[in-house]
CSV table of N, CA and C in Angstrom, one decimal:
chain,number,residue,atom,x,y,z
A,1,MET,N,-16.9,2.6,-18.1
A,1,MET,CA,-16.4,2.8,-19.4
A,1,MET,C,-16.2,1.2,-19.7
A,2,ALA,N,-16.4,0.8,-20.8
A,2,ALA,CA,-16.1,-0.5,-21.3
A,2,ALA,C,-14.7,-0.7,-21.6
A,3,THR,N,-14.2,-2.0,-21.3
A,3,THR,CA,-12.9,-2.4,-21.9
A,3,THR,C,-12.8,-3.2,-23.0
A,4,TYR,N,-11.9,-3.1,-23.8
A,4,TYR,CA,-11.8,-3.9,-25.0
A,4,TYR,C,-10.7,-5.1,-24.7
A,5,GLN,N,-11.4,-6.3,-24.9
A,5,GLN,CA,-10.7,-7.5,-24.6
A,5,GLN,C,-10.1,-8.1,-25.9
A,6,THR,N,-8.9,-7.9,-26.1
A,6,THR,CA,-8.1,-8.7,-27.4
A,6,THR,C,-7.9,-10.1,-27.0
A,7,GLU,N,-7.8,-10.9,-28.1
A,7,GLU,CA,-7.6,-12.2,-28.0
A,7,GLU,C,-6.2,-12.5,-27.2
A,8,GLN,N,-5.3,-11.5,-27.6
A,8,GLN,CA,-3.9,-11.7,-27.0
A,8,GLN,C,-4.0,-11.3,-25.4
A,9,LYS,N,-4.9,-10.5,-25.1
A,9,LYS,CA,-5.1,-10.3,-23.5
A,9,LYS,C,-5.8,-11.3,-22.9
A,10,LYS,N,-6.5,-11.9,-23.7
A,10,LYS,CA,-7.2,-13.1,-23.1
A,10,LYS,C,-6.3,-14.3,-22.9
A,11,GLU,N,-5.4,-14.3,-23.9
A,11,GLU,CA,-4.4,-15.5,-23.9
A,11,GLU,C,-3.5,-15.2,-22.8
A,12,LEU,N,-3.1,-14.0,-22.6
A,12,LEU,CA,-2.1,-13.7,-21.5
A,12,LEU,C,-2.7,-13.9,-20.3
A,13,VAL,N,-3.8,-13.4,-19.9
A,13,VAL,CA,-4.7,-13.6,-18.7
A,13,VAL,C,-4.7,-15.1,-18.4
A,14,ARG,N,-5.1,-16.0,-19.4
A,14,ARG,CA,-5.4,-17.3,-19.4
A,14,ARG,C,-4.0,-18.1,-18.9
A,15,PHE,N,-3.0,-17.6,-19.6
A,15,PHE,CA,-1.6,-18.3,-19.3
A,15,PHE,C,-1.2,-17.9,-18.0
A,16,LEU,N,-1.3,-16.7,-17.5
A,16,LEU,CA,-1.0,-16.2,-16.1
A,16,LEU,C,-2.0,-17.0,-15.0
A,17,LYS,N,-3.2,-17.3,-15.4
A,17,LYS,CA,-4.1,-18.0,-14.4
A,17,LYS,C,-3.6,-19.3,-14.2
A,18,LYS,N,-3.2,-19.9,-15.4
A,18,LYS,CA,-2.8,-21.5,-15.5
A,18,LYS,C,-1.5,-21.6,-14.5
A,19,HIS,N,-0.7,-20.5,-14.5
A,19,HIS,CA,0.6,-20.4,-13.7
A,19,HIS,C,0.4,-19.5,-12.5
A,20,SER,N,-0.7,-19.6,-11.8
A,20,SER,CA,-1.1,-18.6,-10.7
A,20,SER,C,0.0,-18.4,-9.6
A,21,ASN,N,0.8,-19.6,-9.3
A,21,ASN,CA,1.8,-19.6,-8.4
A,21,ASN,C,3.1,-19.0,-8.6
A,22,GLN,N,3.2,-18.7,-10.0
A,22,GLN,CA,4.5,-18.4,-10.5
A,22,GLN,C,4.6,-16.9,-10.9
A,23,ALA,N,5.7,-16.3,-10.8
A,23,ALA,CA,5.9,-15.0,-11.3
A,23,ALA,C,6.8,-15.0,-12.4
A,24,PHE,N,6.7,-14.1,-13.4
A,24,PHE,CA,7.3,-14.2,-14.5
A,24,PHE,C,7.7,-12.9,-14.9
A,25,THR,N,9.1,-12.8,-15.6
A,25,THR,CA,9.6,-11.4,-16.3
A,25,THR,C,8.8,-11.4,-17.5
A,26,ILE,N,8.8,-10.3,-18.2
A,26,ILE,CA,8.2,-10.2,-19.4
A,26,ILE,C,8.7,-11.2,-20.5
A,27,ASP,N,10.1,-11.2,-20.5
A,27,ASP,CA,10.8,-12.2,-21.4
A,27,ASP,C,10.4,-13.4,-21.0
A,28,GLN,N,10.2,-14.0,-20.0
A,28,GLN,CA,9.8,-15.4,-19.5
A,28,GLN,C,8.3,-15.7,-20.0
A,29,ILE,N,7.5,-14.6,-19.9
A,29,ILE,CA,6.0,-14.7,-20.4
A,29,ILE,C,6.0,-15.0,-21.7
A,30,CYS,N,6.8,-14.3,-22.6
A,30,CYS,CA,6.7,-14.4,-24.0
A,30,CYS,C,7.4,-15.8,-24.5
A,31,LYS,N,8.4,-16.3,-23.8
A,31,LYS,CA,9.1,-17.5,-24.2
A,31,LYS,C,8.1,-18.6,-23.7
A,32,GLU,N,7.5,-18.5,-22.6
A,32,GLU,CA,6.6,-19.7,-22.2
A,32,GLU,C,5.5,-19.7,-23.0
A,33,MET,N,4.8,-18.4,-23.3
A,33,MET,CA,3.5,-18.6,-24.1
A,33,MET,C,4.0,-19.2,-25.5
A,34,ALA,N,5.1,-18.6,-26.1
A,34,ALA,CA,5.4,-19.1,-27.5
A,34,ALA,C,5.6,-20.7,-27.5
A,35,GLY,N,6.1,-21.3,-26.5
A,35,GLY,CA,6.1,-22.7,-26.3
A,35,GLY,C,5.0,-23.5,-25.8
A,36,ASP,N,3.8,-22.8,-25.5
A,36,ASP,CA,2.7,-23.4,-24.8
A,36,ASP,C,1.8,-23.8,-25.9
A,37,SER,N,1.6,-25.1,-26.4
A,37,SER,CA,0.6,-25.4,-27.5
A,37,SER,C,-0.8,-25.1,-27.2
A,38,ALA,N,-1.1,-24.8,-25.9
A,38,ALA,CA,-2.4,-24.4,-25.7
A,38,ALA,C,-2.7,-23.0,-25.9
A,39,CYS,N,-1.6,-22.4,-26.2
A,39,CYS,CA,-1.9,-20.9,-26.4
A,39,CYS,C,-2.0,-20.7,-27.9
A,40,ILE,N,-3.1,-20.4,-28.3
A,40,ILE,CA,-3.5,-20.2,-29.8
A,40,ILE,C,-2.9,-19.1,-30.4
A,41,CYS,N,-2.8,-17.9,-29.6
A,41,CYS,CA,-2.5,-16.7,-30.2
A,41,CYS,C,-1.7,-16.0,-29.2
A,42,PRO,N,-0.4,-16.5,-29.2
A,42,PRO,CA,0.6,-15.9,-28.3
A,42,PRO,C,0.9,-14.4,-28.6
A,43,PRO,N,0.8,-13.3,-27.6
A,43,PRO,CA,1.3,-12.0,-27.9
A,43,PRO,C,2.8,-11.9,-27.9
A,44,GLY,N,3.2,-11.0,-28.9
A,44,GLY,CA,4.5,-10.6,-29.0
A,44,GLY,C,4.9,-9.9,-27.8
A,45,ARG,N,6.5,-9.6,-27.9
A,45,ARG,CA,6.9,-9.1,-26.8
A,45,ARG,C,6.5,-7.5,-26.6
A,46,SER,N,6.3,-6.8,-27.6
A,46,SER,CA,5.9,-5.4,-27.4
A,46,SER,C,4.3,-5.4,-27.0
A,47,THR,N,3.6,-6.4,-27.3
A,47,THR,CA,2.2,-6.4,-27.0
A,47,THR,C,2.0,-6.8,-25.4
A,48,VAL,N,3.1,-7.7,-24.9
A,48,VAL,CA,3.0,-8.0,-23.6
A,48,VAL,C,3.5,-6.7,-22.9
A,49,TYR,N,4.4,-6.0,-23.3
A,49,TYR,CA,5.0,-4.7,-22.5
A,49,TYR,C,3.6,-3.8,-22.6
A,50,ARG,N,2.7,-3.6,-23.5
A,50,ARG,CA,1.7,-2.7,-23.7
A,50,ARG,C,0.6,-3.2,-22.8
A,51,LEU,N,0.4,-4.6,-22.5
A,51,LEU,CA,-0.7,-5.1,-21.9
A,51,LEU,C,-0.5,-5.0,-20.4
A,52,ILE,N,0.9,-5.2,-19.8
A,52,ILE,CA,1.3,-5.4,-18.5
A,52,ILE,C,0.5,-4.0,-17.8
A,53,PRO,N,0.9,-2.9,-18.2
A,53,PRO,CA,0.2,-1.9,-17.4
A,53,PRO,C,-1.2,-1.7,-17.2
A,54,LYS,N,-1.9,-2.3,-18.3
A,54,LYS,CA,-3.3,-2.4,-18.3
A,54,LYS,C,-3.7,-3.4,-17.1
A,55,LEU,N,-3.0,-4.5,-17.2
A,55,LEU,CA,-3.4,-5.6,-16.1
A,55,LEU,C,-3.1,-5.1,-14.8
A,56,LEU,N,-2.1,-4.3,-14.6
A,56,LEU,CA,-1.5,-3.7,-13.1
A,56,LEU,C,-2.9,-2.7,-12.8
A,57,SER,N,-3.2,-1.9,-13.6
A,57,SER,CA,-4.3,-0.8,-13.4
A,57,SER,C,-5.6,-1.5,-13.1
A,58,GLU,N,-5.9,-2.7,-13.7
A,58,GLU,CA,-7.1,-3.5,-13.5
A,58,GLU,C,-6.9,-4.4,-12.2
A,59,ASN,N,-6.0,-4.2,-11.6
A,59,ASN,CA,-5.6,-5.0,-10.2
A,59,ASN,C,-5.7,-6.7,-10.6
A,60,LEU,N,-5.3,-7.1,-11.8
A,60,LEU,CA,-5.3,-8.4,-12.2
A,60,LEU,C,-4.0,-9.2,-11.9
A,61,ILE,N,-3.0,-8.3,-11.8
A,61,ILE,CA,-1.4,-8.7,-11.6
A,61,ILE,C,-1.0,-7.9,-10.8
A,62,LYS,N,0.1,-8.5,-10.0
A,62,LYS,CA,1.0,-7.7,-9.0
A,62,LYS,C,2.4,-7.8,-9.7
A,63,GLN,N,3.0,-6.5,-9.5
A,63,GLN,CA,4.5,-6.3,-9.9
A,63,GLN,C,5.3,-6.4,-8.8
A,64,PHE,N,6.3,-7.4,-8.8
A,64,PHE,CA,7.5,-7.5,-7.8
A,64,PHE,C,8.8,-6.9,-8.2
A,65,LYS,N,9.2,-5.8,-7.6
A,65,LYS,CA,10.5,-5.5,-8.2
A,65,LYS,C,11.5,-6.0,-7.2
A,66,PRO,N,12.6,-6.5,-7.8
A,66,PRO,CA,13.6,-7.1,-6.8
A,66,PRO,C,14.5,-6.1,-6.1
A,67,SER,N,15.0,-6.5,-4.8
A,67,SER,CA,15.6,-5.4,-4.0
A,67,SER,C,17.2,-5.2,-4.5
A,68,LYS,N,17.6,-6.5,-5.1
A,68,LYS,CA,18.9,-6.4,-5.5
A,68,LYS,C,19.1,-6.9,-6.9
A,69,GLY,N,19.1,-5.7,-7.7
A,69,GLY,CA,19.2,-6.2,-9.3
A,69,GLY,C,18.2,-7.1,-9.7
A,70,GLY,N,18.6,-7.8,-10.8
A,70,GLY,CA,17.5,-8.8,-11.3
A,70,GLY,C,16.4,-7.9,-11.9
A,71,LYS,N,15.4,-8.7,-12.4
A,71,LYS,CA,14.2,-8.2,-13.4
A,71,LYS,C,12.9,-8.2,-12.5
A,72,THR,N,12.2,-7.2,-12.9
A,72,THR,CA,10.9,-7.4,-12.3
A,72,THR,C,10.1,-8.3,-12.8
A,73,VAL,N,9.4,-8.9,-11.8
A,73,VAL,CA,8.3,-10.2,-12.2
A,73,VAL,C,7.0,-9.7,-12.1
A,74,TYR,N,6.0,-10.5,-12.7
A,74,TYR,CA,4.5,-10.3,-12.6
A,74,TYR,C,3.9,-11.4,-12.3
A,75,GLN,N,2.8,-11.5,-11.5
A,75,GLN,CA,1.9,-12.6,-11.2
A,75,GLN,C,0.5,-12.2,-11.0
A,76,ILE,N,-0.2,-13.3,-11.7
A,76,ILE,CA,-1.7,-13.0,-11.5
A,76,ILE,C,-2.1,-12.9,-10.0
A,77,ILE,N,-3.1,-12.0,-9.8
A,77,ILE,CA,-3.8,-12.0,-8.4
A,77,ILE,C,-5.3,-11.9,-8.5
A,78,GLY,N,-5.7,-11.6,-9.7
A,78,GLY,CA,-7.3,-11.9,-10.0
A,78,GLY,C,-8.1,-10.9,-9.3
A,79,GLY,N,-7.6,-9.7,-8.8
A,79,GLY,CA,-8.4,-8.8,-8.1
A,79,GLY,C,-8.2,-8.9,-6.6
A,80,ILE,N,-7.3,-9.8,-6.1
A,80,ILE,CA,-7.0,-9.9,-4.6
A,80,ILE,C,-6.2,-8.4,-4.3
A,81,ASP,N,-6.7,-8.0,-3.0
A,81,ASP,CA,-5.9,-6.9,-2.7
A,81,ASP,C,-4.7,-7.3,-2.0
A,82,CYS,N,-3.5,-7.0,-2.9
A,82,CYS,CA,-2.2,-7.5,-2.5
A,82,CYS,C,-1.7,-6.3,-1.6
A,83,LYS,N,-2.4,-5.4,-1.2
A,83,LYS,CA,-1.9,-4.3,-0.2
A,83,LYS,C,-2.0,-4.6,1.2
A,84,CYS,N,-2.5,-5.9,1.5
A,84,CYS,CA,-3.2,-6.1,2.9
A,84,CYS,C,-2.4,-7.2,3.4
A,85,HIS,N,-1.4,-7.8,2.8
A,85,HIS,CA,-0.7,-9.0,3.3
A,85,HIS,C,0.7,-9.0,2.8
A,86,ILE,N,1.4,-9.8,3.4
A,86,ILE,CA,2.8,-9.9,3.1
A,86,ILE,C,3.0,-11.2,2.0
A,87,HIS,N,3.8,-11.0,1.3
A,87,HIS,CA,4.2,-12.1,0.3
A,87,HIS,C,5.5,-13.0,0.6
A,88,LEU,N,5.4,-14.2,0.0
A,88,LEU,CA,6.5,-15.1,0.5
A,88,LEU,C,7.0,-15.6,-0.8
A,89,LYS,N,8.3,-15.5,-1.0
A,89,LYS,CA,8.8,-15.9,-2.4
A,89,LYS,C,9.9,-16.9,-2.1
A,90,CYS,N,9.9,-18.0,-2.8
A,90,CYS,CA,10.7,-19.3,-2.7
A,90,CYS,C,12.0,-18.8,-3.5
A,91,THR,N,13.1,-18.9,-3.0
A,91,THR,CA,14.4,-18.6,-3.6
A,91,THR,C,14.8,-19.7,-4.5
A,92,SER,N,14.1,-21.0,-4.4
A,92,SER,CA,14.6,-22.0,-5.2
A,92,SER,C,13.7,-22.1,-6.4
A,93,CYS,N,12.4,-22.0,-6.2
A,93,CYS,CA,11.6,-22.2,-7.7
A,93,CYS,C,11.1,-20.9,-8.1
A,94,GLY,N,11.1,-19.9,-7.2
A,94,GLY,CA,10.6,-18.5,-7.6
A,94,GLY,C,9.1,-18.3,-7.5
A,95,LYS,N,8.5,-19.3,-6.9
A,95,LYS,CA,7.0,-19.1,-6.6
A,95,LYS,C,6.8,-18.0,-5.6
A,96,ILE,N,5.7,-17.2,-5.7
A,96,ILE,CA,5.1,-16.2,-4.7
A,96,ILE,C,4.0,-16.6,-4.2
A,97,PHE,N,3.9,-16.6,-2.8
A,97,PHE,CA,2.5,-16.9,-2.2
A,97,PHE,C,2.0,-15.8,-1.3
A,98,HIS,N,0.8,-15.7,-1.1
A,98,HIS,CA,0.1,-14.7,-0.3
A,98,HIS,C,0.0,-15.2,1.1
A,99,MET,N,0.6,-14.4,2.0
A,99,MET,CA,0.2,-14.9,3.5
A,99,MET,C,-1.0,-14.4,3.9
A,100,SER,N,-1.7,-15.1,4.6
A,100,SER,CA,-3.1,-14.7,5.0
A,100,SER,C,-3.2,-13.5,5.8
A,101,ASN,N,-4.2,-12.7,5.5
A,101,ASN,CA,-4.4,-11.4,6.2
A,101,ASN,C,-4.3,-11.5,7.7
A,102,GLU,N,-4.8,-12.5,8.2
A,102,GLU,CA,-4.9,-12.7,9.7
A,102,GLU,C,-3.5,-12.8,10.2
A,103,ILE,N,-2.6,-13.6,9.5
A,103,ILE,CA,-1.2,-13.8,10.2
A,103,ILE,C,-0.3,-12.5,9.8
A,104,THR,N,-0.6,-11.9,8.7
A,104,THR,CA,0.1,-10.6,8.4
A,104,THR,C,-0.4,-9.6,9.4
A,105,GLU,N,-1.6,-9.4,9.8
A,105,GLU,CA,-1.9,-8.3,10.9
A,105,GLU,C,-1.4,-8.7,12.1
A,106,SER,N,-1.5,-9.9,12.4
A,106,SER,CA,-0.8,-10.3,13.7
A,106,SER,C,0.7,-9.9,13.8
A,107,MET,N,1.5,-10.4,12.8
A,107,MET,CA,2.9,-10.1,12.8
A,107,MET,C,3.1,-8.5,12.7
A,108,CYS,N,2.4,-7.9,11.9
A,108,CYS,CA,2.7,-6.3,11.8
A,108,CYS,C,2.3,-5.7,13.0
A,109,SER,N,1.2,-6.2,13.8
A,109,SER,CA,0.9,-5.6,15.1
A,109,SER,C,2.0,-5.8,15.9
A,110,LEU,N,2.4,-7.0,16.2
A,110,LEU,CA,3.7,-7.4,17.0
A,110,LEU,C,4.8,-6.6,16.7
A,111,ILE,N,5.3,-6.5,15.4
A,111,ILE,CA,6.3,-5.6,14.9
A,111,ILE,C,6.1,-4.0,15.4
A,112,SER,N,5.1,-3.6,15.2
A,112,SER,CA,4.6,-2.1,15.3
A,112,SER,C,4.7,-1.9,16.9
A,113,ARG,N,4.2,-2.7,17.7
A,113,ARG,CA,4.3,-2.6,19.3
A,113,ARG,C,5.7,-2.7,19.8
A,114,SER,N,6.4,-3.7,19.3
A,114,SER,CA,7.7,-4.0,19.9
A,114,SER,C,8.9,-3.1,19.3
A,115,ASN,N,8.7,-2.6,18.1
A,115,ASN,CA,9.7,-1.9,17.4
A,115,ASN,C,9.4,-0.6,17.0
A,116,GLU,N,8.0,-0.1,17.2
A,116,GLU,CA,7.7,1.2,16.9
A,116,GLU,C,7.9,1.5,15.3
A,117,PHE,N,7.6,0.5,14.5
A,117,PHE,CA,7.9,0.5,13.1
A,117,PHE,C,6.6,0.0,12.5
A,118,LYS,N,6.3,0.8,11.4
A,118,LYS,CA,5.1,0.5,10.5
A,118,LYS,C,5.6,0.0,9.2
A,119,ILE,N,5.1,-1.1,8.8
A,119,ILE,CA,5.6,-2.0,7.6
A,119,ILE,C,4.8,-1.5,6.4
A,120,ASN,N,5.6,-1.3,5.3
A,120,ASN,CA,5.0,-0.9,4.0
A,120,ASN,C,4.5,-2.3,3.4
A,121,MET,N,3.2,-2.5,3.3
A,121,MET,CA,2.6,-3.7,2.7
A,121,MET,C,2.9,-4.1,1.3
A,122,GLU,N,2.9,-2.9,0.5
A,122,GLU,CA,3.1,-3.0,-0.8
A,122,GLU,C,4.6,-3.4,-1.3
A,123,GLU,N,5.6,-3.2,-0.3
A,123,GLU,CA,6.9,-3.6,-0.7
A,123,GLU,C,7.5,-4.8,0.1
A,124,THR,N,6.6,-5.4,0.9
A,124,THR,CA,7.0,-6.5,1.6
A,124,THR,C,7.0,-7.9,0.9
A,125,VAL,N,8.2,-8.5,0.9
A,125,VAL,CA,8.2,-9.8,0.4
A,125,VAL,C,9.3,-10.5,1.4
A,126,LEU,N,9.0,-11.7,1.9
A,126,LEU,CA,9.8,-12.4,2.7
A,126,LEU,C,10.4,-13.6,1.8
A,127,TYR,N,11.6,-13.9,1.9
A,127,TYR,CA,12.3,-14.7,1.0
A,127,TYR,C,12.7,-16.1,1.9
A,128,GLY,N,12.6,-17.3,1.3
A,128,GLY,CA,12.7,-18.6,1.9
A,128,GLY,C,12.7,-19.7,0.9
A,129,ILE,N,12.3,-20.8,1.5
A,129,ILE,CA,12.2,-22.1,0.7
A,129,ILE,C,10.6,-22.5,0.9
A,130,CYS,N,10.0,-22.7,-0.2
A,130,CYS,CA,8.6,-23.3,-0.2
A,130,CYS,C,8.8,-24.9,0.4
A,131,ARG,N,7.5,-25.3,0.8
A,131,ARG,CA,7.4,-26.8,1.2
A,131,ARG,C,7.9,-27.7,0.2
A,132,SER,N,7.4,-27.5,-1.1
A,132,SER,CA,7.7,-28.3,-2.2
A,132,SER,C,9.2,-28.5,-2.5
A,133,CYS,N,9.8,-27.3,-2.4
A,133,CYS,CA,11.3,-27.3,-2.7
A,133,CYS,C,12.2,-27.9,-1.6
A,134,ALA,N,11.6,-27.6,-0.3
A,134,ALA,CA,12.3,-28.3,0.9
A,134,ALA,C,12.2,-29.6,0.9
A,135,GLU,N,11.1,-30.2,0.5
A,135,GLU,CA,10.9,-31.7,0.4
A,135,GLU,C,11.7,-32.2,-0.6
A,136,LYS,N,12.0,-31.6,-1.8
A,136,LYS,CA,13.0,-32.0,-2.7
A,136,LYS,C,14.5,-31.9,-2.4
A,137,GLY,N,14.6,-31.3,-1.1
A,137,GLY,CA,16.0,-31.0,-0.9
A,137,GLY,C,16.8,-29.8,-1.3
A,138,ALA,N,15.9,-28.9,-1.8
A,138,ALA,CA,16.4,-27.7,-2.6
A,138,ALA,C,17.2,-26.8,-1.5
């Protein structure tokens, strides 16, 4: 089945790709896109709300739900299967990184053997400070 590509959807995907190491709330997406001079046709808030589920179903973005309050954030993954690895989130800048599948498998195997515990990869985010923020003294 063919999918209809609106200009606003293209703009949204372009924006998210441009900021591929960042995760945004829907309000942040709208605000950043409205202020981005490179964005010719920024979508409105209701359009972003309508497009997000489509991008999720197309496996173009990942949704990260906070464990303690806060708002859900979204990040471009561009078809990467995010169910196979752990994510790392910087508590200073908010960037989300993908841990390599090999390191993830090694960690999960060790945890499984030593604690008889199977990790849910879809819900796993480790929090800390990224190299860039650590170098800045954050």
